[in-house]
Short mmCIF file of C-alpha atoms and ligand atoms in Angstrom, two decimals:
data_model
loop_
_atom_site.label_atom_id
_atom_site.label_comp_id
_atom_site.label_asym_id
_atom_site.label_seq_id
_atom_site.Cartn_x
_atom_site.Cartn_y
_atom_site.Cartn_z
CA MET A 718 -177.07 -120.28 37.94
CA THR A 719 -173.60 -121.68 38.49
CA ALA A 720 -171.20 -123.62 36.32
CA VAL A 721 -168.44 -125.84 37.65
CA LEU A 722 -165.07 -126.75 36.21
CA VAL A 723 -163.02 -129.54 37.73
CA ILE A 724 -159.36 -129.70 36.73
CA GLY A 725 -157.68 -133.06 37.14
CA GLU A 726 -158.86 -135.78 39.51
CA CYS A 727 -160.03 -133.64 42.41
CA ASP A 728 -161.52 -135.65 45.27
CA THR A 729 -165.17 -136.22 44.36
CA ASN A 730 -166.27 -136.09 48.02
CA PHE A 731 -164.55 -132.74 48.40
CA VAL A 732 -166.22 -131.35 45.27
CA GLU A 733 -169.63 -132.58 46.40
CA LYS A 734 -169.23 -131.15 49.90
CA GLU A 735 -168.02 -127.75 48.67
CA LEU A 736 -170.90 -127.42 46.23
CA LYS A 737 -173.37 -128.24 48.98
CA ASP A 738 -171.70 -125.75 51.33
CA LEU A 739 -171.87 -123.06 48.66
CA GLN A 740 -175.50 -124.00 48.01
CA VAL A 741 -174.96 -124.62 44.33
CA PHE A 742 -175.85 -128.27 44.39
CA PRO A 743 -176.72 -129.48 41.83
CA ALA A 744 -174.84 -127.09 39.55
CA GLN A 745 -176.21 -126.12 36.13
CA SER A 746 -173.23 -127.22 34.13
CA VAL A 747 -170.21 -129.28 35.09
CA LEU A 748 -167.07 -129.64 33.01
CA VAL A 749 -164.06 -131.76 33.75
CA LEU A 750 -160.73 -130.83 32.23
CA GLY A 751 -158.68 -133.94 31.66
CA ASN A 752 -157.64 -136.51 29.11
CA GLU A 753 -158.94 -139.88 27.94
CA SER A 754 -157.61 -141.69 31.00
CA LEU A 755 -159.86 -139.56 33.19
CA SER A 756 -162.96 -139.76 31.08
CA SER A 757 -164.17 -143.30 31.74
CA SER A 758 -163.70 -143.78 35.46
CA TYR A 759 -163.42 -140.39 37.12
CA THR A 760 -166.19 -138.51 35.34
CA LYS A 761 -168.60 -141.40 35.93
CA VAL A 762 -168.10 -141.30 39.69
CA LEU A 763 -168.28 -137.51 39.80
CA SER A 764 -171.35 -137.46 37.61
CA GLU A 765 -173.20 -139.81 39.97
CA LYS A 766 -172.15 -137.80 43.00
CA LEU A 767 -173.23 -134.47 41.53
CA GLN A 768 -176.39 -135.85 39.90
CA ILE A 769 -175.66 -134.17 36.59
CA SER A 770 -174.18 -135.30 33.31
CA ILE A 771 -170.63 -134.10 32.88
CA THR A 772 -168.86 -132.79 29.83
CA LEU A 773 -165.24 -133.78 29.44
CA VAL A 774 -163.03 -131.02 28.06
CA GLU A 775 -160.07 -132.72 26.45
CA THR A 776 -156.76 -131.14 27.32
CA GLN A 777 -155.08 -129.79 24.23
CA LYS A 778 -151.33 -129.88 24.61
CA ASN A 779 -151.90 -129.75 28.37
CA GLN A 780 -153.42 -126.29 28.10
CA HIS A 781 -155.31 -125.31 31.21
CA VAL A 782 -156.28 -122.08 29.49
CA HIS A 783 -158.31 -124.21 27.10
CA GLY A 784 -160.40 -125.52 30.00
CA ILE A 785 -160.96 -122.03 31.40
CA PHE A 786 -161.97 -120.69 27.99
CA GLN A 787 -164.31 -123.63 27.37
CA LEU A 788 -165.91 -122.97 30.75
CA LYS A 789 -166.60 -119.40 29.64
CA CYS A 790 -168.03 -120.61 26.32
CA VAL A 791 -170.45 -122.94 28.12
CA MET A 792 -171.43 -120.19 30.57
CA ASP A 793 -171.94 -117.61 27.82
CA GLY A 794 -174.03 -120.01 25.77
CA SER A 795 -176.45 -120.30 28.71
CA LYS A 796 -175.92 -116.76 30.06
CA ILE A 797 -174.46 -118.10 33.32
CA ASN A 798 -172.58 -115.52 35.37
CA ASN A 799 -171.16 -117.57 38.26
CA ALA A 800 -168.62 -120.36 38.27
CA ILE A 801 -166.58 -122.46 40.66
CA VAL A 802 -163.27 -123.91 39.51
CA PHE A 803 -161.76 -126.83 41.45
CA CYS A 804 -158.07 -127.10 40.84
CA PRO A 805 -155.04 -128.96 42.14
CA ASN A 806 -152.98 -127.15 44.73
CA GLN A 807 -149.90 -127.14 42.50
CA ILE A 808 -151.49 -124.95 39.84
CA GLU A 809 -153.77 -122.65 41.81
CA THR A 810 -151.72 -119.56 40.89
CA GLU A 811 -151.80 -120.50 37.25
CA ILE A 812 -155.56 -121.08 37.23
CA GLN A 813 -156.17 -117.78 39.03
CA GLY A 814 -153.97 -116.10 36.43
CA PHE A 815 -155.85 -117.55 33.47
CA CYS A 816 -159.26 -116.84 35.01
CA LYS A 817 -158.27 -113.18 35.26
CA GLU A 818 -157.36 -113.07 31.57
CA VAL A 819 -160.31 -115.05 30.24
CA PHE A 820 -163.11 -113.55 32.35
CA PRO A 821 -163.86 -109.82 32.53
CA GLU A 822 -164.51 -108.54 36.04
CA ASN A 823 -168.28 -108.62 35.68
CA TYR A 824 -168.28 -112.43 36.11
CA SER A 825 -168.25 -114.02 39.54
CA LEU A 826 -165.61 -116.72 39.83
CA VAL A 827 -164.42 -118.78 42.78
CA VAL A 828 -161.27 -120.90 42.52
CA LYS A 829 -161.23 -123.77 45.05
CA ASN A 830 -157.96 -125.40 45.96
CA ALA A 831 -158.59 -129.16 46.00
CA GLY A 832 -155.25 -130.13 47.47
CA ASP A 833 -152.56 -132.31 45.91
CA VAL A 834 -154.22 -134.34 43.17
CA ARG A 835 -153.21 -136.00 39.94
CA PHE A 836 -153.26 -133.63 36.99
CA ILE A 837 -151.48 -132.84 33.78
CA HIS A 838 -149.28 -129.81 34.05
CA GLU A 839 -149.32 -126.90 31.69
CA THR A 840 -146.12 -126.51 29.76
CA GLY A 841 -146.47 -122.96 28.42
CA GLU A 842 -144.03 -120.09 28.74
CA GLY A 843 -144.59 -116.37 29.16
CA SER A 844 -147.22 -114.38 31.02
CA PHE A 845 -150.81 -115.59 31.38
CA ALA A 846 -151.89 -112.75 29.09
CA ASP A 847 -149.42 -113.81 26.39
CA ARG A 848 -150.41 -117.44 26.64
CA PHE A 849 -154.12 -116.60 26.40
CA ARG A 850 -153.40 -114.37 23.39
CA GLN A 851 -151.45 -117.18 21.76
CA TYR A 852 -154.26 -119.62 22.49
CA LEU A 853 -156.84 -117.32 20.85
CA LYS A 854 -154.59 -116.84 17.85
CA ASN A 855 -154.70 -120.56 17.18
CA LEU A 856 -158.47 -120.88 17.60
CA GLU A 857 -160.52 -121.38 14.47
CA PRO A 858 -163.71 -119.25 14.42
CA LYS A 859 -166.89 -121.14 13.47
CA GLU A 860 -167.62 -118.95 10.45
CA ALA A 861 -165.66 -116.72 8.12
CA VAL A 862 -165.53 -112.94 8.53
CA THR A 863 -168.06 -111.26 6.23
CA VAL A 864 -167.23 -107.73 5.11
CA TYR A 865 -169.75 -105.53 3.28
CA ARG A 866 -168.52 -102.92 0.83
CA SER A 867 -169.84 -99.80 -0.85
CA ARG A 868 -169.83 -99.13 -4.58
CA VAL A 869 -168.74 -95.47 -4.29
CA ILE A 870 -165.54 -95.78 -2.26
CA PRO A 871 -162.65 -95.66 -4.75
CA ASP A 872 -160.01 -98.36 -5.12
CA SER A 873 -157.38 -96.02 -3.69
CA CYS A 874 -158.96 -96.81 -0.31
CA ASN A 875 -159.31 -100.11 1.50
CA HIS A 876 -162.68 -100.12 3.24
CA GLY A 877 -165.50 -102.25 4.59
CA PHE A 878 -168.24 -102.75 7.15
CA SER A 879 -167.77 -105.69 9.50
CA SER A 880 -170.73 -107.82 10.56
CA ARG A 881 -171.41 -110.33 13.33
CA SER A 882 -169.78 -113.30 11.69
CA GLY A 883 -166.25 -114.60 11.99
CA GLY A 884 -165.20 -113.71 15.53
CA LEU A 885 -164.50 -115.44 18.84
CA SER A 886 -167.06 -113.78 21.15
CA VAL A 887 -169.58 -116.28 22.49
CA TYR A 888 -172.11 -114.41 24.65
CA PRO A 889 -175.34 -114.19 22.56
CA GLY A 890 -175.46 -110.40 21.99
CA LEU A 891 -171.72 -110.24 21.35
CA ALA A 892 -171.31 -113.28 19.11
CA SER A 893 -169.15 -113.30 17.39
CA LEU A 894 -167.12 -110.45 15.87
CA ASN A 895 -167.61 -107.84 18.60
CA MET A 896 -165.20 -105.00 17.92
CA CYS A 897 -165.44 -102.92 21.12
CA PHE A 898 -164.37 -103.60 24.69
CA SER A 899 -166.53 -102.35 27.54
CA ALA A 900 -166.11 -103.10 31.25
CA ARG A 901 -169.85 -103.81 31.42
CA LYS A 902 -169.78 -106.47 28.73
CA LYS A 903 -169.03 -110.18 28.67
CA ASP A 904 -165.96 -110.00 26.44
CA SER A 905 -162.38 -109.85 27.68
CA ARG A 906 -159.99 -107.35 26.10
CA ALA A 907 -158.03 -110.24 24.62
CA VAL A 908 -161.04 -111.61 22.74
CA VAL A 909 -161.92 -108.17 21.33
CA LYS A 910 -158.29 -107.79 20.25
CA ALA A 911 -158.39 -111.23 18.63
CA ASN A 912 -161.52 -110.11 16.76
CA HIS A 913 -159.61 -107.04 15.51
CA ASN A 914 -156.91 -109.38 14.23
CA LEU A 915 -159.46 -111.54 12.42
CA LEU A 916 -161.08 -108.53 10.73
CA ALA A 917 -157.68 -107.10 9.79
CA LYS A 918 -156.71 -110.39 8.21
CA ALA A 919 -159.95 -110.60 6.21
CA GLY A 920 -159.87 -106.89 5.32
CA GLN A 921 -156.15 -106.97 4.56
CA PHE A 922 -155.07 -104.04 6.70
CA ASP A 923 -152.42 -103.63 9.39
CA VAL A 924 -154.09 -104.14 12.76
CA ALA A 925 -151.29 -102.24 14.51
CA LYS A 926 -152.40 -99.15 12.58
CA LEU A 927 -156.12 -99.53 13.28
CA VAL A 928 -157.76 -96.71 15.27
CA ILE A 929 -161.40 -96.92 16.30
CA ALA A 930 -163.48 -93.89 17.27
CA LYS A 931 -165.24 -93.88 20.62
CA ALA A 932 -169.00 -93.89 20.61
CA VAL A 933 -169.88 -91.00 22.89
CA HIS A 934 -172.53 -89.48 20.62
CA GLY A 935 -170.75 -86.15 20.32
CA LYS A 936 -169.39 -84.22 17.35
CA ASP A 937 -165.64 -84.20 18.03
CA VAL A 938 -163.33 -85.49 15.33
CA TRP A 939 -159.74 -86.64 15.71
CA VAL A 940 -157.51 -85.44 12.90
CA TYR A 941 -155.18 -88.41 13.13
CA GLU A 942 -152.04 -86.41 12.30
CA GLY A 943 -152.74 -84.09 15.25
CA PRO A 944 -153.26 -84.60 18.99
CA GLU A 945 -155.86 -87.16 20.08
CA PRO A 946 -158.85 -85.50 21.76
CA GLN A 947 -160.34 -86.89 24.98
CA SER A 948 -163.24 -88.38 23.08
CA TYR A 949 -164.31 -88.36 19.47
CA ASP A 950 -166.94 -89.96 17.26
CA GLY A 951 -165.06 -89.39 14.03
CA ILE A 952 -161.47 -89.83 12.79
CA VAL A 953 -159.97 -88.49 9.57
CA THR A 954 -156.53 -89.17 8.10
CA ASN A 955 -154.34 -88.70 5.06
CA THR A 956 -151.64 -91.09 6.23
CA PRO A 957 -151.40 -94.13 3.95
CA GLY A 958 -151.59 -97.45 5.77
CA VAL A 959 -153.54 -96.10 8.73
CA THR A 960 -157.04 -97.57 9.04
CA VAL A 961 -159.62 -95.38 10.74
CA ALA A 962 -162.85 -96.95 11.95
CA ALA A 963 -166.11 -96.06 13.65
CA PRO A 964 -168.25 -98.45 15.69
CA GLY A 965 -172.00 -98.87 15.56
CA ALA A 966 -174.73 -101.14 16.84
CA ASP A 967 -177.79 -99.33 15.39
CA CYS A 968 -176.22 -95.90 14.88
CA ASN A 969 -175.15 -94.97 11.36
CA ILE A 970 -171.53 -95.67 10.50
CA VAL A 971 -170.40 -93.24 7.81
CA LEU A 972 -167.23 -93.60 5.71
CA PHE A 973 -165.64 -90.74 3.74
CA ALA A 974 -163.09 -90.88 0.92
CA ASP A 975 -161.55 -88.07 -1.09
CA PRO A 976 -159.46 -89.56 -3.92
CA ILE A 977 -158.27 -86.11 -5.09
CA ALA A 978 -156.98 -84.69 -1.78
CA LYS A 979 -156.10 -88.26 -0.75
CA ALA A 980 -157.82 -88.32 2.60
CA CYS A 981 -160.46 -90.44 4.29
CA GLY A 982 -162.51 -90.67 7.45
CA ALA A 983 -165.02 -92.62 9.51
CA ALA A 984 -167.78 -91.38 11.82
CA HIS A 985 -170.22 -92.88 14.31
CA ALA A 986 -173.42 -90.94 13.67
CA GLY A 987 -176.41 -91.91 15.78
CA TRP A 988 -179.34 -89.61 16.35
CA LYS A 989 -177.60 -87.60 19.07
CA GLY A 990 -174.42 -87.20 17.05
CA ILE A 991 -176.40 -86.20 13.98
CA LEU A 992 -178.23 -83.51 15.93
CA LYS A 993 -174.96 -82.31 17.47
CA GLY A 994 -173.30 -82.07 14.04
CA ILE A 995 -170.92 -85.05 13.69
CA ILE A 996 -171.59 -85.22 9.93
CA GLN A 997 -170.71 -81.55 9.40
CA SER A 998 -167.66 -81.66 11.66
CA THR A 999 -166.21 -84.71 9.89
CA VAL A 1000 -166.60 -83.10 6.45
CA ASP A 1001 -165.23 -79.85 7.90
CA SER A 1002 -162.15 -81.61 9.26
CA MET A 1003 -161.39 -83.01 5.82
CA LYS A 1004 -161.80 -79.58 4.22
CA LYS A 1005 -159.65 -77.78 6.81
CA SER A 1006 -156.96 -80.40 7.37
CA TYR A 1007 -156.50 -81.82 3.89
CA GLY A 1008 -157.96 -79.19 1.59
CA SER A 1009 -160.77 -81.50 0.50
CA ASP A 1010 -163.36 -80.10 -1.86
CA ALA A 1011 -166.80 -81.39 -0.86
CA LYS A 1012 -167.69 -82.29 -4.43
CA ASN A 1013 -164.83 -84.82 -4.53
CA ILE A 1014 -165.78 -86.61 -1.32
CA LYS A 1015 -167.46 -90.01 -1.65
CA VAL A 1016 -169.57 -91.18 1.27
CA ALA A 1017 -170.84 -94.62 2.23
CA ILE A 1018 -173.47 -95.19 4.92
CA GLY A 1019 -173.29 -98.61 6.55
CA PRO A 1020 -175.82 -100.82 8.30
CA SER A 1021 -178.02 -99.03 10.84
CA LEU A 1022 -181.36 -99.00 12.57
CA SER A 1023 -183.66 -98.08 9.70
CA VAL A 1024 -186.88 -96.10 9.79
CA CYS A 1025 -188.85 -99.36 10.17
CA CYS A 1026 -187.51 -99.77 13.71
CA MET A 1027 -186.50 -96.25 14.75
CA GLU A 1028 -189.46 -95.54 17.00
CA PHE A 1029 -188.97 -92.22 18.76
CA GLY A 1030 -190.60 -89.97 21.33
CA ILE A 1031 -192.90 -87.18 20.20
CA GLU A 1032 -189.99 -84.74 20.68
CA GLY A 1033 -188.48 -86.29 17.53
CA VAL A 1034 -190.82 -84.16 15.42
CA GLU A 1035 -189.21 -80.93 16.58
CA MET A 1036 -185.72 -82.40 16.42
CA PHE A 1037 -185.74 -83.91 12.96
CA SER A 1038 -188.35 -82.04 10.90
CA PRO A 1039 -186.01 -79.06 10.47
CA ILE A 1040 -183.45 -81.34 8.79
CA HIS A 1041 -185.98 -82.75 6.31
CA LYS A 1042 -189.72 -83.03 6.73
CA ASP A 1043 -189.63 -86.66 5.57
CA CYS A 1044 -187.27 -87.59 8.43
CA VAL A 1045 -190.40 -87.94 10.57
CA VAL A 1046 -192.61 -90.83 9.53
CA TRP A 1047 -196.01 -91.69 11.01
CA LYS A 1048 -197.30 -95.23 10.98
CA LYS A 1049 -200.96 -96.08 10.98
CA ASP A 1050 -202.38 -96.37 14.52
CA CYS A 1051 -199.06 -95.56 16.16
CA PRO A 1052 -198.98 -92.42 18.31
CA LYS A 1053 -195.19 -92.20 18.19
CA PRO A 1054 -193.17 -90.98 15.22
CA TYR A 1055 -190.48 -93.01 13.46
CA ILE A 1056 -187.27 -91.25 12.46
CA ASP A 1057 -185.44 -91.78 9.18
CA LEU A 1058 -181.86 -91.25 10.33
CA ARG A 1059 -180.40 -92.30 7.01
CA LEU A 1060 -182.35 -89.57 5.24
CA ALA A 1061 -181.17 -87.13 7.91
CA ALA A 1062 -177.55 -88.11 7.24
CA VAL A 1063 -177.93 -87.85 3.46
CA THR A 1064 -179.64 -84.44 3.77
CA LEU A 1065 -176.89 -83.08 6.02
CA LEU A 1066 -174.19 -84.42 3.71
CA GLU A 1067 -175.81 -82.64 0.77
CA LYS A 1068 -175.96 -79.42 2.78
CA GLU A 1069 -172.19 -79.76 3.24
CA GLY A 1070 -171.78 -79.83 -0.52
CA ILE A 1071 -171.42 -83.58 -1.05
CA LEU A 1072 -172.97 -84.57 -4.39
CA LEU A 1073 -175.98 -86.88 -4.14
CA ASN A 1074 -174.35 -89.15 -6.73
CA ASN A 1075 -171.37 -89.56 -4.42
CA ILE A 1076 -173.46 -90.71 -1.47
CA ASP A 1077 -174.04 -94.45 -1.26
CA GLU A 1078 -176.84 -95.16 1.12
CA THR A 1079 -178.00 -98.37 -0.54
CA SER A 1080 -175.06 -100.83 -0.80
CA VAL A 1081 -175.42 -101.91 2.83
CA LYS A 1082 -178.99 -100.83 3.52
CA ILE A 1083 -179.80 -103.49 6.08
CA CYS A 1084 -181.74 -102.69 9.24
CA THR A 1085 -179.62 -103.77 12.20
CA LYS A 1086 -182.64 -104.66 14.32
CA CYS A 1087 -185.15 -106.43 12.08
CA ASP A 1088 -182.83 -108.12 9.57
CA PRO A 1089 -184.18 -111.70 9.63
CA GLU A 1090 -180.65 -113.05 9.22
CA LYS A 1091 -179.40 -110.96 12.16
CA ARG A 1092 -176.24 -110.12 10.27
CA PHE A 1093 -175.37 -107.08 12.39
CA PHE A 1094 -175.23 -106.14 16.05
CA SER A 1095 -178.18 -104.20 17.42
CA PHE A 1096 -178.61 -102.55 20.79
CA ARG A 1097 -182.36 -102.28 20.33
CA ARG A 1098 -182.63 -105.98 19.54
CA ASP A 1099 -180.10 -107.43 21.99
CA GLY A 1100 -180.25 -105.06 24.96
CA SER A 1101 -177.35 -104.23 27.27
CA GLN A 1102 -175.06 -107.03 26.06
CA PHE A 1103 -174.75 -105.81 22.49
CA GLY A 1104 -171.68 -106.05 20.30
CA ASN A 1105 -170.38 -103.50 17.83
CA GLN A 1106 -169.60 -103.69 14.14
CA VAL A 1107 -167.27 -101.14 12.60
CA GLY A 1108 -166.90 -99.36 9.31
CA TYR A 1109 -163.21 -98.98 8.44
CA ILE A 1110 -161.30 -97.14 5.76
CA GLY A 1111 -157.66 -96.45 4.98
CA LEU A 1112 -155.57 -95.04 2.14
CA LYS A 1113 -153.62 -97.76 0.40
ZN1 ZN B 2639 -174.16 -95.10 18.95
ZN1 ZN B 2640 -186.05 -102.53 11.01
#
């Protein structure tokens, strides 16, 4: 599948011939970037030539970046990976520059120079990256950011769990508030960064002081005041104003707050991390680095793949029964066990000395996969193009 963007009044014969040569005739989706004066005459001729109805993308303040971004939105909406952009000779460099910013490298894009043609020139200043960033900053997301909160985290901390709504990502599995960049995914770094800004605005924290744990399914924890390890699934801090966060897309996201020692933390705790000891090492880091007493630590568990959908291999019995016998659940007529990862997390927290009363497992008890409203990202539901929510927390 191939999408086509035509910028300005490129020669319709040239466009038709090129598409035939590239064997993408007729294309799946054709956009023309122009203004009202182009819409009536030019698009009609082109539409007849290409045998497809054409969408006119109105130039906003002569922004070519708008056309490139709209092309990506159309492609993402239909999961199209390939595109051809016809552009006037005079702005080929500029279009190449914007394409590089808007599209991650896993898309296939061809920019075709259509020679000297009539067009409206971009009037921006600064690098392509800066101009794309500025463009995203002015975009209005379709919905508001929705943040879920726990009842046990004290007011001395600012915290929340982000969800899918309120961001600028368009690709189905990533739409719309994807919080993590990955070279394999259909989001540019700039869009992920814009999503961070949107969450920070809604959550009222300083995005410049936001640090997000990796999701490598290990047990390492970064004590924020010390050196940053190579990789880590948890971060703890006692620095006011710093917001620590952990991503998740089925895995548990666990937030920690100690109002007495004035410290907090966030951990990504999927089944591998739980077995490796991420829960224990996060609590341990708070005890060792900030003198936290386990009985003062409040813990909130965010949205995750619940036992209803956590089908596992038979090896799960040996792995999770030692934590708590009820972690392994058998369903009628199903030969495979289901694992209750939330119970595993709660059990391990209690073993670390956290009081059951201080563990909130219910405020955001929504299964990421089978939630009918699809409020959260889920790898098991969406496959390889999945986005990430985060749980974040910071001392005020
Ligand atoms: Zn994970
Ligand atoms: Zn479920």
